[in-house]
Tab-separated table of C-alpha atoms in Angstrom:
chain	number	residue	atom	x	y	z
U	1	MET	CA	-23.630	-1.359	39.189
U	2	ILE	CA	-24.575	-0.139	35.713
U	3	GLN	CA	-25.432	3.430	34.776
U	4	ARG	CA	-28.797	4.350	33.315
U	5	LEU	CA	-29.271	6.859	30.500
U	6	ASP	CA	-32.804	8.185	30.028
U	7	LEU	CA	-33.368	9.524	26.517
U	8	ARG	CA	-37.161	9.410	26.681
U	9	GLY	CA	-38.881	12.564	25.520
U	10	THR	CA	-35.895	13.610	23.391
U	11	ARG	CA	-35.128	13.369	19.682
U	12	PRO	CA	-31.360	13.817	19.535
U	13	THR	CA	-29.656	14.585	16.244
U	14	PRO	CA	-27.066	12.109	14.925
U	15	ALA	CA	-24.299	14.333	16.287
U	16	GLU	CA	-25.977	14.509	19.702
U	17	LEU	CA	-26.401	10.724	19.732
U	18	LEU	CA	-22.703	10.239	19.017
U	19	ALA	CA	-21.873	12.517	21.946
U	20	THR	CA	-24.218	10.519	24.198
U	21	ILE	CA	-22.780	7.095	23.394
U	22	PRO	CA	-21.123	5.419	26.416
U	23	ARG	CA	-17.462	4.691	25.718
U	24	ALA	CA	-14.483	3.520	27.753
U	25	VAL	CA	-12.106	6.160	29.091
U	26	THR	CA	-9.127	4.129	27.897
U	27	ASP	CA	-9.749	3.957	24.181
U	28	VAL	CA	-7.598	3.340	21.128
U	29	THR	CA	-6.449	6.962	20.954
U	30	ALA	CA	-5.320	6.918	24.581
U	31	ALA	CA	-3.408	3.658	24.035
U	32	SER	CA	-1.637	4.825	20.877
U	33	ALA	CA	1.401	6.368	22.577
U	34	VAL	CA	2.248	3.139	24.401
U	35	ALA	CA	1.632	1.053	21.286
U	36	ALA	CA	3.871	3.345	19.213
U	37	GLU	CA	6.746	2.873	21.676
U	38	LEU	CA	6.414	-0.916	21.537
U	39	ILE	CA	6.340	-0.949	17.735
U	40	SER	CA	9.320	1.404	17.508
U	41	ASP	CA	11.257	-0.837	19.877
U	42	VAL	CA	10.599	-3.886	17.690
U	43	ARG	CA	11.682	-2.013	14.572
U	44	ALA	CA	14.902	-0.939	16.254
U	45	ARG	CA	15.876	-4.074	18.190
U	46	GLY	CA	13.952	-6.907	16.556
U	47	GLU	CA	14.066	-10.187	18.479
U	48	ALA	CA	15.611	-8.612	21.576
U	49	ALA	CA	12.685	-6.210	21.883
U	50	LEU	CA	10.140	-9.031	21.539
U	51	TYR	CA	11.871	-11.088	24.240
U	52	ASP	CA	12.019	-8.083	26.587
U	53	GLN	CA	8.381	-7.171	25.958
U	54	ALA	CA	7.297	-10.734	26.678
U	55	GLU	CA	9.193	-10.712	29.955
U	56	ARG	CA	7.730	-7.352	30.972
U	57	LEU	CA	4.149	-7.649	29.710
U	58	ASP	CA	3.498	-11.405	29.666
U	59	ARG	CA	5.665	-12.069	32.741
U	60	VAL	CA	7.611	-14.822	31.014
U	61	ARG	CA	10.593	-15.009	28.665
U	62	PRO	CA	10.026	-17.634	25.953
U	63	ASP	CA	12.816	-20.024	25.047
U	64	ALA	CA	12.136	-19.332	21.374
U	65	LEU	CA	9.939	-16.866	19.529
U	66	ARG	CA	9.392	-19.154	16.521
U	67	VAL	CA	7.409	-22.173	17.681
U	68	PRO	CA	9.168	-25.466	16.802
U	69	ALA	CA	7.220	-27.937	14.678
U	70	GLY	CA	7.540	-30.505	17.469
U	71	ASP	CA	5.592	-28.275	19.871
U	72	ILE	CA	2.731	-28.055	17.383
U	73	ALA	CA	2.676	-31.829	16.885
U	74	ASP	CA	2.770	-32.449	20.650
U	75	ALA	CA	-0.072	-30.006	21.241
U	76	LEU	CA	-2.213	-31.636	18.584
U	77	ALA	CA	-1.556	-35.087	20.029
U	78	GLY	CA	-2.589	-33.824	23.469
U	79	LEU	CA	-5.806	-32.116	22.400
U	80	SER	CA	-8.793	-33.545	24.259
U	81	PRO	CA	-11.255	-35.492	22.073
U	82	GLU	CA	-14.174	-33.303	23.167
U	83	VAL	CA	-12.414	-30.069	22.210
U	84	ARG	CA	-11.198	-31.573	18.932
U	85	ILE	CA	-14.745	-32.585	17.970
U	86	ALA	CA	-16.035	-29.098	18.809
U	87	ILE	CA	-13.230	-27.364	16.908
U	88	GLU	CA	-13.609	-29.567	13.838
U	89	GLU	CA	-17.328	-28.806	13.686
U	90	THR	CA	-16.628	-25.079	14.085
U	91	ILE	CA	-14.088	-25.290	11.256
U	92	ARG	CA	-16.670	-26.988	9.043
U	93	ARG	CA	-19.317	-24.364	9.739
U	94	VAL	CA	-17.015	-21.358	9.353
U	95	ARG	CA	-15.621	-22.799	6.122
U	96	LEU	CA	-19.140	-23.174	4.685
U	97	ALA	CA	-20.077	-19.600	5.559
U	98	SER	CA	-16.719	-18.260	4.316
U	99	GLU	CA	-17.050	-20.002	0.954
U	100	ALA	CA	-20.243	-18.024	0.365
U	101	GLN	CA	-18.203	-14.816	0.690
U	102	VAL	CA	-15.962	-15.379	-2.346
U	103	PRO	CA	-17.371	-13.490	-5.348
U	104	PRO	CA	-17.091	-15.009	-8.821
U	105	HIS	CA	-15.007	-13.380	-11.540
U	106	VAL	CA	-17.310	-11.388	-13.825
U	107	THR	CA	-16.559	-10.315	-17.391
U	108	THR	CA	-18.502	-7.382	-18.830
U	109	THR	CA	-18.537	-6.497	-22.519
U	110	ILE	CA	-18.717	-2.696	-22.690
U	111	ALA	CA	-18.793	-2.626	-26.496
U	112	GLU	CA	-17.619	-4.873	-29.291
U	113	GLY	CA	-13.990	-5.700	-28.514
U	114	ALA	CA	-14.114	-3.807	-25.189
U	115	VAL	CA	-13.990	-6.070	-22.152
U	116	ILE	CA	-13.652	-5.428	-18.413
U	117	THR	CA	-13.059	-8.415	-16.140
U	118	GLN	CA	-13.679	-8.031	-12.418
U	119	ARG	CA	-11.445	-10.473	-10.585
U	120	TRP	CA	-10.798	-11.044	-6.884
U	121	GLN	CA	-7.137	-11.644	-6.119
U	122	PRO	CA	-6.056	-13.117	-2.756
U	123	ILE	CA	-3.430	-11.379	-0.684
U	124	ARG	CA	-0.283	-13.503	-0.723
U	125	ARG	CA	0.939	-13.136	2.890
U	126	VAL	CA	-0.977	-12.340	6.072
U	127	GLY	CA	-0.298	-12.125	9.801
U	128	LEU	CA	-3.048	-13.434	12.060
U	129	TYR	CA	-3.199	-12.372	15.693
U	130	VAL	CA	-4.763	-14.617	18.336
U	131	PRO	CA	-5.056	-13.037	21.814
U	132	GLY	CA	-4.085	-14.869	24.965
U	133	GLY	CA	-4.088	-12.460	27.892
U	134	LYS	CA	-7.117	-12.743	30.184
U	135	ALA	CA	-8.431	-15.761	28.269
U	136	VAL	CA	-7.312	-18.229	25.617
U	137	TYR	CA	-8.982	-18.136	22.208
U	138	PRO	CA	-8.477	-21.243	20.078
U	139	SER	CA	-11.744	-20.297	18.372
U	140	SER	CA	-10.004	-17.155	17.097
U	141	VAL	CA	-7.492	-19.370	15.294
U	142	VAL	CA	-10.394	-20.828	13.325
U	143	MET	CA	-11.976	-17.432	12.690
U	144	ASN	CA	-8.701	-16.006	11.318
U	145	VAL	CA	-7.265	-18.964	9.431
U	146	VAL	CA	-10.305	-20.512	7.723
U	147	PRO	CA	-11.427	-17.425	5.740
U	148	ALA	CA	-7.818	-16.760	4.744
U	149	GLN	CA	-7.502	-20.299	3.431
U	150	VAL	CA	-10.855	-20.087	1.644
U	151	ALA	CA	-9.729	-16.861	-0.037
U	152	GLY	CA	-6.571	-18.564	-1.296
U	153	VAL	CA	-3.902	-16.933	0.897
U	154	SER	CA	-0.688	-18.887	0.355
U	155	SER	CA	1.468	-17.648	3.271
U	156	ILE	CA	-0.018	-17.482	6.784
U	157	ALA	CA	1.877	-16.434	9.911
U	158	LEU	CA	0.211	-16.596	13.334
U	159	ALA	CA	1.149	-14.887	16.592
U	160	SER	CA	-0.123	-15.431	20.124
U	161	PRO	CA	1.349	-14.317	23.456
U	162	PRO	CA	3.680	-16.636	25.383
U	163	GLN	CA	1.993	-18.148	28.420
U	164	GLN	CA	3.579	-18.086	31.854
U	165	ALA	CA	1.643	-21.222	32.798
U	166	PHE	CA	3.283	-23.106	29.907
U	167	GLY	CA	6.868	-21.980	30.366
U	168	GLY	CA	6.751	-19.213	27.780
U	169	ARG	CA	5.197	-21.325	25.054
U	170	VAL	CA	2.037	-20.467	23.141
U	171	HIS	CA	-1.020	-22.056	24.735
U	172	PRO	CA	-1.133	-25.692	23.567
U	173	THR	CA	-4.793	-25.524	22.535
U	174	ILE	CA	-4.004	-22.643	20.198
U	175	LEU	CA	-1.079	-24.618	18.785
U	176	ALA	CA	-3.252	-27.692	18.368
U	177	VAL	CA	-5.946	-25.845	16.428
U	178	ALA	CA	-3.309	-24.209	14.237
U	179	GLY	CA	-1.890	-27.684	13.630
U	180	LEU	CA	-5.337	-28.988	12.672
U	181	LEU	CA	-5.526	-26.240	10.067
U	182	GLY	CA	-2.023	-26.847	8.731
U	183	VAL	CA	-0.482	-23.584	9.985
U	184	THR	CA	3.203	-24.048	10.817
U	185	GLU	CA	4.603	-20.487	11.009
U	186	ILE	CA	3.713	-19.539	14.585
U	187	TYR	CA	5.348	-17.006	16.902
U	188	ALA	CA	5.221	-16.640	20.679
U	189	MET	CA	4.719	-12.898	20.727
U	190	GLY	CA	1.828	-10.703	21.732
U	191	GLY	CA	0.383	-7.241	21.925
U	192	ALA	CA	1.440	-4.190	19.954
U	193	GLY	CA	4.936	-5.601	19.502
U	194	ALA	CA	3.562	-8.578	17.591
U	195	VAL	CA	1.597	-6.285	15.287
U	196	GLY	CA	4.740	-4.267	14.662
U	197	ALA	CA	6.729	-7.435	13.935
U	198	PHE	CA	4.123	-8.500	11.378
U	199	ALA	CA	4.095	-5.081	9.715
U	200	TYR	CA	7.850	-4.491	9.492
U	201	GLY	CA	9.241	-8.014	9.701
U	202	VAL	CA	12.036	-9.412	11.888
U	203	PRO	CA	14.821	-10.618	9.561
U	204	SER	CA	16.739	-12.547	12.232
U	205	LEU	CA	13.593	-14.609	12.883
U	206	GLY	CA	12.936	-15.212	9.226
U	207	LEU	CA	9.705	-13.285	9.734
U	208	ASP	CA	8.939	-11.466	6.494
U	209	PRO	CA	6.588	-8.465	6.537
U	210	VAL	CA	2.945	-9.269	5.871
U	211	GLN	CA	0.479	-7.473	3.623
U	212	LEU	CA	-2.417	-7.679	6.075
U	213	VAL	CA	-2.780	-8.021	9.853
U	214	THR	CA	-6.051	-9.430	11.180
U	215	GLY	CA	-7.486	-10.612	14.467
U	216	PRO	CA	-8.896	-9.353	17.756
U	217	GLY	CA	-6.944	-8.141	20.769
U	218	ASN	CA	-6.884	-5.654	23.609
U	219	VAL	CA	-6.931	-1.880	23.227
U	220	TYR	CA	-3.161	-1.798	22.612
U	221	VAL	CA	-3.433	-4.318	19.778
U	222	ALA	CA	-6.207	-2.195	18.251
U	223	ALA	CA	-4.047	0.927	18.630
U	224	ALA	CA	-1.088	-0.846	17.021
U	225	LYS	CA	-3.221	-1.870	14.046
U	226	ARG	CA	-4.261	1.756	13.587
U	227	LEU	CA	-0.605	2.829	13.688
U	228	VAL	CA	0.666	0.335	11.096
U	229	ARG	CA	-2.180	0.929	8.647
U	230	GLY	CA	-0.527	2.278	5.539
U	231	VAL	CA	2.556	0.109	6.044
U	232	THR	CA	0.346	-2.949	5.932
U	233	GLY	CA	-3.387	-3.496	5.677
U	234	ILE	CA	-5.619	-4.316	8.634
U	235	ASP	CA	-9.059	-5.860	8.932
U	236	ALA	CA	-10.498	-3.482	11.551
U	237	GLU	CA	-9.653	-2.257	15.035
U	238	ALA	CA	-10.956	-5.285	16.906
U	239	GLY	CA	-10.214	-4.250	20.490
U	240	PRO	CA	-12.176	-4.759	23.744
U	241	THR	CA	-15.499	-6.383	22.941
U	242	ASP	CA	-18.920	-4.804	23.076
U	243	ILE	CA	-22.528	-5.967	22.975
U	244	LEU	CA	-25.686	-3.935	22.511
U	245	VAL	CA	-29.089	-5.530	23.097
U	246	ILE	CA	-32.276	-3.992	21.737
U	247	ALA	CA	-35.144	-5.472	23.766
U	248	ASP	CA	-38.780	-4.793	24.523
U	249	SER	CA	-41.177	-5.965	27.220
U	250	ASP	CA	-41.426	-9.401	25.568
U	251	ALA	CA	-37.750	-10.150	26.275
U	252	ASP	CA	-36.682	-12.461	29.081
U	253	PRO	CA	-34.615	-10.364	31.538
U	254	LEU	CA	-32.542	-13.372	32.552
U	255	LEU	CA	-31.482	-14.040	28.957
U	256	VAL	CA	-30.688	-10.370	28.341
U	257	ALA	CA	-28.615	-10.162	31.519
U	258	ALA	CA	-26.834	-13.443	30.777
U	259	ASP	CA	-25.850	-12.194	27.325
U	260	LEU	CA	-24.545	-8.894	28.706
U	261	VAL	CA	-22.447	-10.774	31.270
U	262	SER	CA	-21.142	-13.195	28.628
U	263	GLN	CA	-19.330	-10.327	26.922
U	264	ALA	CA	-18.465	-8.408	30.084
U	265	GLU	CA	-16.352	-11.369	31.244
U	266	HIS	CA	-13.875	-10.754	28.391
U	267	ASP	CA	-12.321	-7.572	29.723
U	268	GLU	CA	-12.748	-4.778	32.250
U	269	LEU	CA	-13.070	-2.437	29.241
U	270	ALA	CA	-15.782	-4.557	27.567
U	271	ALA	CA	-18.988	-2.629	26.893
U	272	ALA	CA	-22.406	-4.084	27.740
U	273	VAL	CA	-25.381	-1.958	26.705
U	274	LEU	CA	-29.131	-2.581	26.834
U	275	VAL	CA	-31.455	-0.245	24.903
U	276	THR	CA	-35.137	-0.658	25.715
U	277	ASP	CA	-38.475	1.127	25.756
U	278	SER	CA	-39.546	-0.852	28.837
U	279	VAL	CA	-38.737	0.464	32.310
U	280	GLU	CA	-39.912	-2.845	33.761
U	281	LEU	CA	-37.413	-4.769	31.655
U	282	ALA	CA	-34.643	-2.325	32.561
U	283	ASP	CA	-35.349	-2.811	36.275
U	284	ALA	CA	-35.512	-6.592	35.954
U	285	VAL	CA	-32.247	-6.787	33.980
U	286	THR	CA	-30.516	-4.541	36.507
U	287	ALA	CA	-31.581	-6.905	39.292
U	288	ARG	CA	-30.421	-9.961	37.344
U	289	LEU	CA	-27.043	-8.363	36.611
U	290	ALA	CA	-26.459	-7.758	40.300
U	291	VAL	CA	-26.903	-11.477	40.976
U	292	LEU	CA	-24.960	-12.790	37.987
U	293	ALA	CA	-22.003	-10.469	38.562
U	294	VAL	CA	-21.280	-11.976	41.966
U	295	THR	CA	-21.931	-15.591	41.012
U	296	THR	CA	-20.094	-15.861	37.674
U	297	PRO	CA	-16.476	-17.149	37.892
U	298	HIS	CA	-15.007	-13.889	36.539
U	299	GLY	CA	-17.202	-11.703	38.726
U	300	GLU	CA	-14.568	-9.071	39.468
U	301	ARG	CA	-13.902	-8.529	35.761
U	302	VAL	CA	-17.648	-8.499	34.988
U	303	THR	CA	-18.356	-5.980	37.737
U	304	ALA	CA	-15.613	-3.678	36.453
U	305	SER	CA	-17.016	-3.880	32.925
U	306	LEU	CA	-20.618	-3.249	33.930
U	307	SER	CA	-19.612	-0.398	36.234
U	308	GLY	CA	-17.469	1.291	33.595
U	309	THR	CA	-18.404	4.363	31.571
U	310	GLN	CA	-18.713	2.149	28.485
U	311	SER	CA	-21.698	0.158	29.807
U	312	ALA	CA	-25.264	1.371	30.317
U	313	ILE	CA	-28.973	0.659	30.267
U	314	VAL	CA	-30.547	3.179	27.908
U	315	LEU	CA	-34.246	4.061	28.045
U	316	VAL	CA	-35.872	5.280	24.819
U	317	ASP	CA	-39.416	6.112	23.739
U	318	ASP	CA	-39.784	3.342	21.169
U	319	LEU	CA	-37.889	0.711	19.221
U	320	ALA	CA	-37.259	3.067	16.297
U	321	ALA	CA	-35.331	5.261	18.718
U	322	ALA	CA	-33.529	2.153	19.973
U	323	ALA	CA	-32.437	1.350	16.414
U	324	ALA	CA	-31.239	4.933	15.915
U	325	PHE	CA	-29.171	4.710	19.101
U	326	SER	CA	-27.709	1.380	17.984
U	327	ASN	CA	-26.746	2.787	14.587
U	328	ALA	CA	-24.900	5.626	16.316
U	329	PHE	CA	-23.198	3.189	18.692
U	330	GLY	CA	-22.087	0.842	15.879
U	331	PRO	CA	-21.974	-2.301	18.049
U	332	GLU	CA	-19.630	-5.197	17.472
U	333	HIS	CA	-22.446	-7.543	18.510
U	334	LEU	CA	-26.084	-6.508	18.201
U	335	GLU	CA	-28.821	-8.676	19.678
U	336	ILE	CA	-32.463	-7.923	18.882
U	337	GLN	CA	-34.799	-9.532	21.395
U	338	THR	CA	-38.173	-8.036	20.525
U	339	ARG	CA	-41.661	-9.204	19.621
U	340	ASP	CA	-40.744	-9.272	15.911
U	341	PRO	CA	-36.973	-8.753	15.535
U	342	HIS	CA	-37.191	-8.589	11.733
U	343	VAL	CA	-39.032	-5.269	12.063
U	344	GLU	CA	-36.122	-3.714	13.963
U	345	LEU	CA	-33.595	-5.465	11.711
U	346	ALA	CA	-34.921	-3.414	8.788
U	347	LEU	CA	-33.905	-0.249	10.695
U	348	ILE	CA	-30.346	-1.362	11.410
U	349	GLU	CA	-27.483	0.032	9.334
U	350	ASN	CA	-24.372	-0.362	11.482
U	351	ALA	CA	-23.340	-3.551	13.279
U	352	GLY	CA	-20.526	-6.064	13.156
U	353	ALA	CA	-22.843	-9.065	13.490
U	354	ILE	CA	-26.560	-9.234	14.273
U	355	PHE	CA	-28.256	-11.916	16.384
U	356	LEU	CA	-32.021	-12.249	16.069
U	357	GLY	CA	-34.369	-13.589	18.713
U	358	PRO	CA	-33.897	-15.312	22.069
U	359	ASN	CA	-32.221	-18.402	20.599
U	360	SER	CA	-29.380	-16.594	18.829
U	361	PRO	CA	-27.082	-15.365	21.618
U	362	VAL	CA	-23.691	-13.811	20.879
U	363	SER	CA	-22.054	-16.893	22.428
U	364	LEU	CA	-23.421	-18.873	19.484
U	365	GLY	CA	-21.535	-16.604	17.105
U	366	ASP	CA	-18.414	-16.761	19.247
U	367	TYR	CA	-18.122	-20.497	18.689
U	368	SER	CA	-20.543	-22.514	16.612
U	369	ALA	CA	-22.888	-20.450	14.435
U	370	GLY	CA	-20.604	-20.510	11.406
U	371	SER	CA	-20.364	-16.715	11.388
U	372	ASN	CA	-17.049	-15.002	12.128
U	373	HIS	CA	-16.410	-13.538	15.562
U	374	VAL	CA	-13.564	-11.194	14.546
U	375	LEU	CA	-15.584	-7.974	14.369
U	376	PRO	CA	-15.012	-4.213	14.550
U	377	THR	CA	-15.270	-2.737	18.046
U	378	GLY	CA	-15.433	0.708	19.624
U	379	GLY	CA	-17.895	2.061	17.067
U	380	GLN	CA	-15.817	0.905	14.089
U	381	ALA	CA	-18.840	-0.988	12.753
U	382	ARG	CA	-20.181	2.371	11.574
U	383	PHE	CA	-17.686	2.128	8.704
U	384	SER	CA	-15.972	-1.281	8.929
U	385	SER	CA	-17.083	-4.885	8.547
U	386	GLY	CA	-16.270	-8.148	10.256
U	387	LEU	CA	-13.587	-10.550	9.105
U	388	GLY	CA	-14.450	-12.823	6.200
U	389	ALA	CA	-12.969	-14.373	3.101
U	390	TYR	CA	-13.516	-11.028	1.351
U	391	THR	CA	-11.056	-9.422	3.809
U	392	PHE	CA	-8.258	-11.365	2.153
U	393	LEU	CA	-9.355	-10.566	-1.408
U	394	ARG	CA	-8.617	-7.480	-3.506
U	395	PRO	CA	-10.938	-6.521	-6.345
U	396	GLN	CA	-9.031	-5.828	-9.548
U	397	GLN	CA	-10.390	-4.711	-12.898
U	398	VAL	CA	-8.639	-6.165	-15.946
U	399	VAL	CA	-9.073	-3.980	-19.024
U	400	GLU	CA	-8.709	-5.442	-22.521
U	401	TYR	CA	-9.652	-3.477	-25.668
U	402	SER	CA	-9.139	-4.335	-29.315
U	403	ARG	CA	-7.677	-1.783	-31.726
U	404	ASP	CA	-11.097	-0.991	-33.162
U	405	ALA	CA	-12.646	-0.636	-29.694
U	406	LEU	CA	-9.905	1.811	-28.679
U	407	ARG	CA	-10.403	3.750	-31.917
U	408	GLY	CA	-14.082	4.064	-31.022
U	409	VAL	CA	-13.312	6.110	-27.873
U	410	ALA	CA	-10.123	7.865	-29.022
U	411	ALA	CA	-11.886	11.143	-29.771
U	412	ASN	CA	-13.614	11.120	-26.360
U	413	ILE	CA	-10.296	10.521	-24.589
U	414	ALA	CA	-8.667	13.392	-26.492
U	415	ALA	CA	-11.540	15.753	-25.637
U	416	LEU	CA	-11.480	14.870	-21.934
U	417	SER	CA	-7.692	15.009	-21.630
U	418	ASP	CA	-7.627	18.439	-23.295
U	419	ALA	CA	-10.405	19.631	-20.936
U	420	GLU	CA	-8.248	18.574	-17.988
U	421	ASP	CA	-5.105	20.091	-19.560
U	422	LEU	CA	-3.463	16.678	-19.702
U	423	PRO	CA	-2.857	16.459	-23.456
U	424	ALA	CA	-0.257	13.682	-23.160
U	425	HIS	CA	-3.071	11.349	-22.113
U	426	GLY	CA	-4.837	11.863	-25.406
U	427	ALA	CA	-1.558	11.717	-27.314
U	428	ALA	CA	-0.841	8.259	-25.845
U	429	VAL	CA	-4.008	7.044	-27.571
U	430	THR	CA	-3.659	8.849	-30.904
U	431	ALA	CA	-0.056	7.591	-31.177
U	432	ARG	CA	-1.488	4.121	-31.732
U	433	PHE	CA	-3.222	5.310	-34.921
U	434	ALA	CA	-0.561	7.616	-36.338
């Protein structure tokens, strides 16, 4: 069911490790051509393109792309008490953790009369994407909206695919959670087309372009975000999910297998990877996976994920080698289930979010930990971070010098500008003292 890679007895270089990493055949690069066509169609035809894409890709044509306020109110009124309690607690926890991510303004006195203020300015308008293909993600509404609100974003637009089961409307639970959070600008549109609509705007809808697109999605959403970067900002390429578990002989094979399956049920392209120095654990997890894959409700999807080129059980000589493999992989979710996970944690550089010990499964982070579950996938964690309040903030330096402070560095500026053959720079300073 799941391939096994044996790296014992080898010490691969970083480049060799990158070449060894299991990845899906259908990646962001492969999906880019399709995503580009969908975005181009939206730019050219606007609303008509979004309606046609919904009919073709979501198998339903919505009555309206902009969700009426009445639909949001009805969805909120119909939200089950149990789900509302769970969502409200998740909101509280994510808000607490997000508030810790907002840096204070700092003023530094460089010299007498020379002041630099570091401020963090919120982006004014953002587009938040909430997927709704193989599953429905009201939790992703919380993970997108709460940090944006904490950061001080004043204009929030949200998009989620129209649902065939609900007559082309956005899933009511998603609408209800958006209503709980006070979001009223919601669109029934999905996939790459929705990302394109956010980036370029749709005037006939009253949809103004956004400055930042955030949120998870499938490989085509991730490809679309890569394509619009430069026109608008993006958080990261949060495509098909992945989990990597570092475990030793102390780990419970049932818990390791259950956590791998919990992410494999998202998507056939989801990656589930175990890295261990214990052959016995590898064998036991393999056996557990075989049972869980046929008994879990989404067994066909899980089996496809575990059987794919992106999933593997990797054998290494020791846990230091496991950490090196993980750093090369750059997992979205990293679990460390070892005798002393803090030892391996010290070796970790690249990960979207890290879950320590047997009582911190990824599912906890997906819903109720207080951490954010919108994380970089496909190795993007090697250079990107997860979504947080900081995603919606831009650092800006405010420079304020007095006349005497400027005079104190005027000669230095003239010397440096002459050395770079940019004399007008120095002249702009000396003109103030002519």
